[in-house]
Amino acid sequence: MKFFIDTANIEEIKSLSETGLIDGVTTNPTLIAKSGNDIKDTIRNICKIIKGPVSAEVTAINSTGMIEEGKILFDIAENVVVKVPLTFEGLIACNKLREIDIPVNVTLCFSSSQALLAAKAGATFISPFIGRLDDIGLDGMNLISEIRTIYDNYDNITTEILAASIRTNNHVINAALQGADVATIPPKILKELFDHPLTKSGLDTFLDDWGKTGQKIV
Ligand code: G3P
C-alpha cells in the first residue's frame, strides 16, 4: 500500500519525508488555505521534497476552466497530479486531461457509481472520502470494498483507489484490508501509526535492563 500525506504544510512534509515512507502528497483548497501560502509556490516546494505524485486541485467549476487550470498546475513539476471534483464537468476535464497524458485524481467520491464513471473517464486515482461518509452515519469502508470489487472485475481499469478523508488508525488498517492502493493520511494520524503502548513499555524495560549492565555499544 502506498502512503500519501494529506497536507500542504511544508515543514510537516519535510519532517515526515525523512522516514522514507511517504510515496506522495495530496492537497486541496482547504489545506492550501490553511497553509496560508500561494498554491503554485506550495506545490512547487512540495514537489522538490517528494518525488512521487503530488495532487493539486483545480478550483474552476466548468471543464474548460478546469482544463486550463490543470495545465498550469501540471506545468509546475512533472510529478503533479491534477485533482478534479467528481462532477459532470470534472469528468469531462478528466477525460481531456488524460488524453494529453496529464495524470488526474478524481476527488469527492461518495458512491460506487461515481467511482465507476471516474474509471471510465481514465482517472489515474479515485478518492473515496471515508471519514465524511462515516460522519453522516454511512459506512465509508464499505465504499472502498465495493470499488475494489468493481475495479477488479475489469482488466482494463487501471485507476488506483486512493482512500481519503482518513481520520483514524483503523481507517488506514481497514483501507489496507479492503485492498485500497493508496491511503492519504493526515500527518497526525500517520505519526499515531507508529505508536503502541506495548512498544513503549517494552522499550522502557529493555533500556532499564541495559542500564544495569553498564555496557555501551559505541
Ligand atoms: O484530501 C481530501 C480529504 O482527505 C479530506 O479529508 O478530513 O477533510 O474529510 P477531511
PDB file of C-alpha atoms and ligand atoms in Angstrom:
ATOM      1  CA  MET A   1       0.000   0.000   0.000  1.00  0.00           C
ATOM      2  CA  LYS A   2       1.253   3.460  -0.851  1.00  0.00           C
ATOM      3  CA  PHE A   3       1.185   6.168   1.807  1.00  0.00           C
ATOM      4  CA  PHE A   4       0.462   9.745   0.757  1.00  0.00           C
ATOM      5  CA  ILE A   5       0.235  12.578   3.259  1.00  0.00           C
ATOM      6  CA  ASP A   6      -2.784  14.836   3.209  1.00  0.00           C
ATOM      7  CA  THR A   7      -1.323  18.260   3.950  1.00  0.00           C
ATOM      8  CA  ALA A   8       0.095  21.426   2.409  1.00  0.00           C
ATOM      9  CA  ASN A   9       2.325  22.116   5.392  1.00  0.00           C
ATOM     10  CA  ILE A  10       5.907  22.150   4.075  1.00  0.00           C
ATOM     11  CA  GLU A  11       7.559  21.641   7.459  1.00  0.00           C
ATOM     12  CA  GLU A  12       5.455  18.547   8.171  1.00  0.00           C
ATOM     13  CA  ILE A  13       6.125  17.155   4.705  1.00  0.00           C
ATOM     14  CA  LYS A  14       9.878  17.705   5.175  1.00  0.00           C
ATOM     15  CA  SER A  15       9.904  16.042   8.556  1.00  0.00           C
ATOM     16  CA  LEU A  16       7.779  13.020   7.529  1.00  0.00           C
ATOM     17  CA  SER A  17       9.699  12.542   4.265  1.00  0.00           C
ATOM     18  CA  GLU A  18      12.732  11.648   6.384  1.00  0.00           C
ATOM     19  CA  THR A  19      11.041   8.366   7.309  1.00  0.00           C
ATOM     20  CA  GLY A  20      11.314   7.247   3.675  1.00  0.00           C
ATOM     21  CA  LEU A  21       7.704   6.039   3.976  1.00  0.00           C
ATOM     22  CA  ILE A  22       5.991   8.797   2.037  1.00  0.00           C
ATOM     23  CA  ASP A  23       5.065   7.941  -1.546  1.00  0.00           C
ATOM     24  CA  GLY A  24       3.153  11.110  -2.388  1.00  0.00           C
ATOM     25  CA  VAL A  25       1.151  14.097  -1.158  1.00  0.00           C
ATOM     26  CA  THR A  26      -2.436  15.250  -1.594  1.00  0.00           C
ATOM     27  CA  THR A  27      -3.630  18.813  -1.140  1.00  0.00           C
ATOM     28  CA  ASN A  28      -6.993  20.503  -1.565  1.00  0.00           C
ATOM     29  CA  PRO A  29      -8.194  24.120  -1.461  1.00  0.00           C
ATOM     30  CA  THR A  30      -8.896  23.882   2.287  1.00  0.00           C
ATOM     31  CA  LEU A  31      -5.373  22.630   3.032  1.00  0.00           C
ATOM     32  CA  ILE A  32      -3.817  25.322   0.827  1.00  0.00           C
ATOM     33  CA  ALA A  33      -5.916  27.965   2.636  1.00  0.00           C
ATOM     34  CA  LYS A  34      -4.785  26.543   5.990  1.00  0.00           C
ATOM     35  CA  SER A  35      -1.121  26.782   4.926  1.00  0.00           C
ATOM     36  CA  GLY A  36      -1.583  30.494   4.239  1.00  0.00           C
ATOM     37  CA  ASN A  37       0.716  30.235   1.195  1.00  0.00           C
ATOM     38  CA  ASP A  38       0.375  30.678  -2.548  1.00  0.00           C
ATOM     39  CA  ILE A  39      -0.829  27.489  -4.266  1.00  0.00           C
ATOM     40  CA  LYS A  40       1.807  27.447  -7.013  1.00  0.00           C
ATOM     41  CA  ASP A  41       4.703  28.121  -4.613  1.00  0.00           C
ATOM     42  CA  THR A  42       3.356  25.473  -2.254  1.00  0.00           C
ATOM     43  CA  ILE A  43       3.031  22.791  -4.924  1.00  0.00           C
ATOM     44  CA  ARG A  44       6.487  23.682  -6.311  1.00  0.00           C
ATOM     45  CA  ASN A  45       8.028  23.364  -2.851  1.00  0.00           C
ATOM     46  CA  ILE A  46       6.260  20.068  -2.105  1.00  0.00           C
ATOM     47  CA  CYS A  47       7.458  18.631  -5.434  1.00  0.00           C
ATOM     48  CA  LYS A  48      11.054  19.497  -4.512  1.00  0.00           C
ATOM     49  CA  ILE A  49      10.740  17.336  -1.387  1.00  0.00           C
ATOM     50  CA  ILE A  50       8.534  14.466  -2.605  1.00  0.00           C
ATOM     51  CA  LYS A  51       9.272  12.834  -5.947  1.00  0.00           C
ATOM     52  CA  GLY A  52       6.065  10.748  -6.050  1.00  0.00           C
ATOM     53  CA  PRO A  53       2.619  12.023  -7.102  1.00  0.00           C
ATOM     54  CA  VAL A  54       1.589  15.407  -5.637  1.00  0.00           C
ATOM     55  CA  SER A  55      -2.093  16.229  -6.092  1.00  0.00           C
ATOM     56  CA  ALA A  56      -3.019  19.865  -6.751  1.00  0.00           C
ATOM     57  CA  GLU A  57      -6.705  20.694  -7.032  1.00  0.00           C
ATOM     58  CA  VAL A  58      -8.403  22.902  -9.618  1.00  0.00           C
ATOM     59  CA  THR A  59     -10.968  25.430  -8.429  1.00  0.00           C
ATOM     60  CA  ALA A  60     -12.862  26.224 -11.653  1.00  0.00           C
ATOM     61  CA  ILE A  61     -16.337  24.701 -11.865  1.00  0.00           C
ATOM     62  CA  ASN A  62     -16.585  24.236 -15.629  1.00  0.00           C
ATOM     63  CA  SER A  63     -14.499  21.797 -17.630  1.00  0.00           C
ATOM     64  CA  THR A  64     -12.804  24.448 -19.790  1.00  0.00           C
ATOM     65  CA  GLY A  65     -11.623  26.294 -16.698  1.00  0.00           C
ATOM     66  CA  MET A  66     -10.540  23.050 -15.017  1.00  0.00           C
ATOM     67  CA  ILE A  67      -8.510  22.030 -18.059  1.00  0.00           C
ATOM     68  CA  GLU A  68      -6.862  25.450 -18.232  1.00  0.00           C
ATOM     69  CA  GLU A  69      -6.004  25.385 -14.514  1.00  0.00           C
ATOM     70  CA  GLY A  70      -4.946  21.744 -14.737  1.00  0.00           C
ATOM     71  CA  LYS A  71      -2.398  22.515 -17.449  1.00  0.00           C
ATOM     72  CA  ILE A  72      -0.978  25.374 -15.368  1.00  0.00           C
ATOM     73  CA  LEU A  73      -0.702  23.177 -12.265  1.00  0.00           C
ATOM     74  CA  PHE A  74       0.878  20.320 -14.240  1.00  0.00           C
ATOM     75  CA  ASP A  75       3.480  22.739 -15.645  1.00  0.00           C
ATOM     76  CA  ILE A  76       4.784  23.337 -12.107  1.00  0.00           C
ATOM     77  CA  ALA A  77       6.512  19.945 -11.881  1.00  0.00           C
ATOM     78  CA  GLU A  78       6.462  16.605 -13.649  1.00  0.00           C
ATOM     79  CA  ASN A  79       5.051  14.768 -10.609  1.00  0.00           C
ATOM     80  CA  VAL A  80       1.955  16.970 -10.238  1.00  0.00           C
ATOM     81  CA  VAL A  81      -1.363  15.120 -10.431  1.00  0.00           C
ATOM     82  CA  VAL A  82      -4.323  17.352 -11.254  1.00  0.00           C
ATOM     83  CA  LYS A  83      -7.212  16.899  -8.852  1.00  0.00           C
ATOM     84  CA  VAL A  84     -10.738  17.487 -10.198  1.00  0.00           C
ATOM     85  CA  PRO A  85     -14.089  17.096  -8.443  1.00  0.00           C
ATOM     86  CA  LEU A  86     -16.387  14.212  -9.277  1.00  0.00           C
ATOM     87  CA  THR A  87     -18.951  16.226 -11.192  1.00  0.00           C
ATOM     88  CA  PHE A  88     -20.227  16.096 -14.774  1.00  0.00           C
ATOM     89  CA  GLU A  89     -17.789  18.903 -15.671  1.00  0.00           C
ATOM     90  CA  GLY A  90     -14.989  17.336 -13.638  1.00  0.00           C
ATOM     91  CA  LEU A  91     -15.167  14.084 -15.560  1.00  0.00           C
ATOM     92  CA  ILE A  92     -15.140  15.908 -18.906  1.00  0.00           C
ATOM     93  CA  ALA A  93     -11.967  17.643 -17.710  1.00  0.00           C
ATOM     94  CA  CYS A  94     -10.560  14.310 -16.509  1.00  0.00           C
ATOM     95  CA  ASN A  95     -11.081  12.734 -19.922  1.00  0.00           C
ATOM     96  CA  LYS A  96      -9.456  15.630 -21.776  1.00  0.00           C
ATOM     97  CA  LEU A  97      -6.515  15.927 -19.394  1.00  0.00           C
ATOM     98  CA  ARG A  98      -5.863  12.184 -19.664  1.00  0.00           C
ATOM     99  CA  GLU A  99      -5.902  12.476 -23.487  1.00  0.00           C
ATOM    100  CA  ILE A 100      -2.857  14.728 -23.190  1.00  0.00           C
ATOM    101  CA  ASP A 101      -1.237  12.412 -20.617  1.00  0.00           C
ATOM    102  CA  ILE A 102      -1.810  14.571 -17.566  1.00  0.00           C
ATOM    103  CA  PRO A 103      -2.450  12.358 -14.517  1.00  0.00           C
ATOM    104  CA  VAL A 104      -5.741  13.041 -12.733  1.00  0.00           C
ATOM    105  CA  ASN A 105      -7.017  12.377  -9.220  1.00  0.00           C
ATOM    106  CA  VAL A 106     -10.836  12.489  -9.140  1.00  0.00           C
ATOM    107  CA  THR A 107     -11.871  13.684  -5.701  1.00  0.00           C
ATOM    108  CA  LEU A 108     -15.048  13.963  -3.594  1.00  0.00           C
ATOM    109  CA  CYS A 109     -16.192  10.437  -4.495  1.00  0.00           C
ATOM    110  CA  PHE A 110     -19.043   9.172  -2.298  1.00  0.00           C
ATOM    111  CA  SER A 111     -20.529   6.280  -4.308  1.00  0.00           C
ATOM    112  CA  SER A 112     -19.525   3.256  -6.340  1.00  0.00           C
ATOM    113  CA  SER A 113     -21.332   4.574  -9.400  1.00  0.00           C
ATOM    114  CA  GLN A 114     -19.224   7.736  -9.234  1.00  0.00           C
ATOM    115  CA  ALA A 115     -16.079   5.609  -8.947  1.00  0.00           C
ATOM    116  CA  LEU A 116     -17.093   3.582 -11.990  1.00  0.00           C
ATOM    117  CA  LEU A 117     -17.615   6.765 -14.005  1.00  0.00           C
ATOM    118  CA  ALA A 118     -14.222   8.112 -12.931  1.00  0.00           C
ATOM    119  CA  ALA A 119     -12.517   4.897 -14.058  1.00  0.00           C
ATOM    120  CA  LYS A 120     -14.261   5.149 -17.421  1.00  0.00           C
ATOM    121  CA  ALA A 121     -13.058   8.759 -17.680  1.00  0.00           C
ATOM    122  CA  GLY A 122      -9.493   7.429 -17.307  1.00  0.00           C
ATOM    123  CA  ALA A 123      -8.802   8.700 -13.787  1.00  0.00           C
ATOM    124  CA  THR A 124      -5.346   7.863 -12.503  1.00  0.00           C
ATOM    125  CA  PHE A 125      -6.665   7.899  -8.910  1.00  0.00           C
ATOM    126  CA  ILE A 126     -10.177   7.847  -7.444  1.00  0.00           C
ATOM    127  CA  SER A 127     -10.538   9.411  -3.984  1.00  0.00           C
ATOM    128  CA  PRO A 128     -13.432   7.981  -1.952  1.00  0.00           C
ATOM    129  CA  PHE A 129     -13.920  10.028   1.242  1.00  0.00           C
ATOM    130  CA  ILE A 130     -14.224   7.553   4.108  1.00  0.00           C
ATOM    131  CA  GLY A 131     -14.484   9.893   7.095  1.00  0.00           C
ATOM    132  CA  ARG A 132     -17.108  12.154   5.589  1.00  0.00           C
ATOM    133  CA  LEU A 133     -19.356   9.143   4.851  1.00  0.00           C
ATOM    134  CA  ASP A 134     -18.892   7.926   8.436  1.00  0.00           C
ATOM    135  CA  ASP A 135     -19.779  11.462   9.601  1.00  0.00           C
ATOM    136  CA  ILE A 136     -23.271  11.118   8.122  1.00  0.00           C
ATOM    137  CA  GLY A 137     -23.821   7.647   9.555  1.00  0.00           C
ATOM    138  CA  LEU A 138     -22.844   5.671   6.435  1.00  0.00           C
ATOM    139  CA  ASP A 139     -20.032   3.140   6.101  1.00  0.00           C
ATOM    140  CA  GLY A 140     -17.039   4.695   4.326  1.00  0.00           C
ATOM    141  CA  MET A 141     -15.130   1.439   4.361  1.00  0.00           C
ATOM    142  CA  ASN A 142     -17.907  -0.388   2.559  1.00  0.00           C
ATOM    143  CA  LEU A 143     -17.426   2.038  -0.325  1.00  0.00           C
ATOM    144  CA  ILE A 144     -13.728   1.132  -0.581  1.00  0.00           C
ATOM    145  CA  SER A 145     -14.657  -2.538  -0.617  1.00  0.00           C
ATOM    146  CA  GLU A 146     -17.316  -2.092  -3.331  1.00  0.00           C
ATOM    147  CA  ILE A 147     -14.996  -0.067  -5.555  1.00  0.00           C
ATOM    148  CA  ARG A 148     -12.253  -2.705  -5.140  1.00  0.00           C
ATOM    149  CA  THR A 149     -14.656  -5.444  -6.245  1.00  0.00           C
ATOM    150  CA  ILE A 150     -15.921  -3.458  -9.216  1.00  0.00           C
ATOM    151  CA  TYR A 151     -12.460  -2.420 -10.429  1.00  0.00           C
ATOM    152  CA  ASP A 152     -11.123  -5.958 -10.053  1.00  0.00           C
ATOM    153  CA  ASN A 153     -13.890  -7.233 -12.333  1.00  0.00           C
ATOM    154  CA  TYR A 154     -12.347  -5.422 -15.305  1.00  0.00           C
ATOM    155  CA  ASP A 155      -8.769  -5.877 -16.506  1.00  0.00           C
ATOM    156  CA  ASN A 156      -8.890  -2.604 -18.436  1.00  0.00           C
ATOM    157  CA  ILE A 157      -9.491  -0.497 -15.301  1.00  0.00           C
ATOM    158  CA  THR A 158      -6.153   0.822 -14.087  1.00  0.00           C
ATOM    159  CA  THR A 159      -7.483   3.557 -11.774  1.00  0.00           C
ATOM    160  CA  GLU A 160      -5.917   3.342  -8.316  1.00  0.00           C
ATOM    161  CA  ILE A 161      -8.139   3.542  -5.239  1.00  0.00           C
ATOM    162  CA  LEU A 162      -6.878   6.338  -3.000  1.00  0.00           C
ATOM    163  CA  ALA A 163      -8.624   6.162   0.380  1.00  0.00           C
ATOM    164  CA  ALA A 164      -9.143   9.767   1.515  1.00  0.00           C
ATOM    165  CA  SER A 165     -10.736  11.603   4.433  1.00  0.00           C
ATOM    166  CA  ILE A 166      -8.909   9.271   6.803  1.00  0.00           C
ATOM    167  CA  ARG A 167      -9.463  10.176  10.437  1.00  0.00           C
ATOM    168  CA  THR A 168      -8.198   7.189  12.449  1.00  0.00           C
ATOM    169  CA  ASN A 169      -5.562   4.481  12.640  1.00  0.00           C
ATOM    170  CA  ASN A 170      -8.361   1.955  11.981  1.00  0.00           C
ATOM    171  CA  HIS A 171      -9.309   3.710   8.760  1.00  0.00           C
ATOM    172  CA  VAL A 172      -5.770   3.067   7.486  1.00  0.00           C
ATOM    173  CA  ILE A 173      -5.792  -0.588   8.503  1.00  0.00           C
ATOM    174  CA  ASN A 174      -9.273  -1.258   7.165  1.00  0.00           C
ATOM    175  CA  ALA A 175      -8.493   0.505   3.879  1.00  0.00           C
ATOM    176  CA  ALA A 176      -5.465  -1.807   3.567  1.00  0.00           C
ATOM    177  CA  LEU A 177      -7.624  -4.846   4.398  1.00  0.00           C
ATOM    178  CA  GLN A 178     -10.095  -3.833   1.678  1.00  0.00           C
ATOM    179  CA  GLY A 179      -7.258  -3.520  -0.837  1.00  0.00           C
ATOM    180  CA  ALA A 180      -7.065   0.261  -1.334  1.00  0.00           C
ATOM    181  CA  ASP A 181      -3.974   1.025  -3.414  1.00  0.00           C
ATOM    182  CA  VAL A 182      -3.173   4.213  -1.531  1.00  0.00           C
ATOM    183  CA  ALA A 183      -4.144   5.876   1.742  1.00  0.00           C
ATOM    184  CA  THR A 184      -3.744   9.614   2.043  1.00  0.00           C
ATOM    185  CA  ILE A 185      -3.163  10.222   5.725  1.00  0.00           C
ATOM    186  CA  PRO A 186      -3.145  13.429   7.785  1.00  0.00           C
ATOM    187  CA  PRO A 187       0.298  13.864   9.470  1.00  0.00           C
ATOM    188  CA  LYS A 188      -1.176  13.477  12.961  1.00  0.00           C
ATOM    189  CA  ILE A 189      -2.674  10.066  12.116  1.00  0.00           C
ATOM    190  CA  LEU A 190       0.470   8.934  10.336  1.00  0.00           C
ATOM    191  CA  LYS A 191       2.507   9.683  13.475  1.00  0.00           C
ATOM    192  CA  GLU A 192      -0.012   7.732  15.566  1.00  0.00           C
ATOM    193  CA  LEU A 193       0.527   4.635  13.380  1.00  0.00           C
ATOM    194  CA  PHE A 194       3.997   4.294  14.899  1.00  0.00           C
ATOM    195  CA  ASP A 195       2.700   4.045  18.452  1.00  0.00           C
ATOM    196  CA  HIS A 196       1.703   1.065  20.564  1.00  0.00           C
ATOM    197  CA  PRO A 197       1.668   1.033  24.396  1.00  0.00           C
ATOM    198  CA  LEU A 198       3.477  -2.334  24.455  1.00  0.00           C
ATOM    199  CA  THR A 199       6.253  -0.959  22.230  1.00  0.00           C
ATOM    200  CA  LYS A 200       6.717   1.896  24.697  1.00  0.00           C
ATOM    201  CA  SER A 201       6.669  -0.239  27.840  1.00  0.00           C
ATOM    202  CA  GLY A 202       8.832  -2.908  26.178  1.00  0.00           C
ATOM    203  CA  LEU A 203      11.441  -0.346  25.221  1.00  0.00           C
ATOM    204  CA  ASP A 204      11.398   1.169  28.732  1.00  0.00           C
ATOM    205  CA  THR A 205      12.152  -2.288  30.179  1.00  0.00           C
ATOM    206  CA  PHE A 206      14.938  -3.003  27.670  1.00  0.00           C
ATOM    207  CA  LEU A 207      16.600   0.337  28.427  1.00  0.00           C
ATOM    208  CA  ASP A 208      16.305  -0.136  32.224  1.00  0.00           C
ATOM    209  CA  ASP A 209      17.868  -3.604  31.995  1.00  0.00           C
ATOM    210  CA  TRP A 210      20.575  -2.349  29.639  1.00  0.00           C
ATOM    211  CA  GLY A 211      21.424   0.485  32.033  1.00  0.00           C
ATOM    212  CA  LYS A 212      22.068  -2.070  34.791  1.00  0.00           C
ATOM    213  CA  THR A 213      24.749  -3.840  32.695  1.00  0.00           C
ATOM    214  CA  GLY A 214      26.905  -0.691  32.466  1.00  0.00           C
ATOM    215  CA  GLN A 215      27.739  -1.666  28.872  1.00  0.00           C
ATOM    216  CA  LYS A 216      27.932   0.670  25.829  1.00  0.00           C
ATOM    217  CA  ILE A 217      27.773  -0.255  22.124  1.00  0.00           C
ATOM    218  CA  VAL A 218      29.578   2.891  20.913  1.00  0.00           C
TER     219      VAL A 218
HETATM  220  O1  G3P B   1      -7.821  15.195   0.595  1.00  0.00           O
HETATM  221  C1  G3P B   1      -9.136  15.285   0.917  1.00  0.00           C
HETATM  222  C2  G3P B   1      -9.567  14.578   2.174  1.00  0.00           C
HETATM  223  O2  G3P B   1      -8.616  13.717   2.663  1.00  0.00           O
HETATM  224  C3  G3P B   1     -10.317  15.416   3.146  1.00  0.00           C
HETATM  225  O3  G3P B   1     -10.369  14.893   4.445  1.00  0.00           O
HETATM  226  O4  G3P B   1     -10.886  15.049   6.866  1.00  0.00           O
HETATM  227  O5  G3P B   1     -11.386  16.998   5.353  1.00  0.00           O
HETATM  228  O6  G3P B   1     -12.751  14.930   5.240  1.00  0.00           O
HETATM  229  P1  G3P B   1     -11.417  15.504   5.533  1.00  0.00           P
END
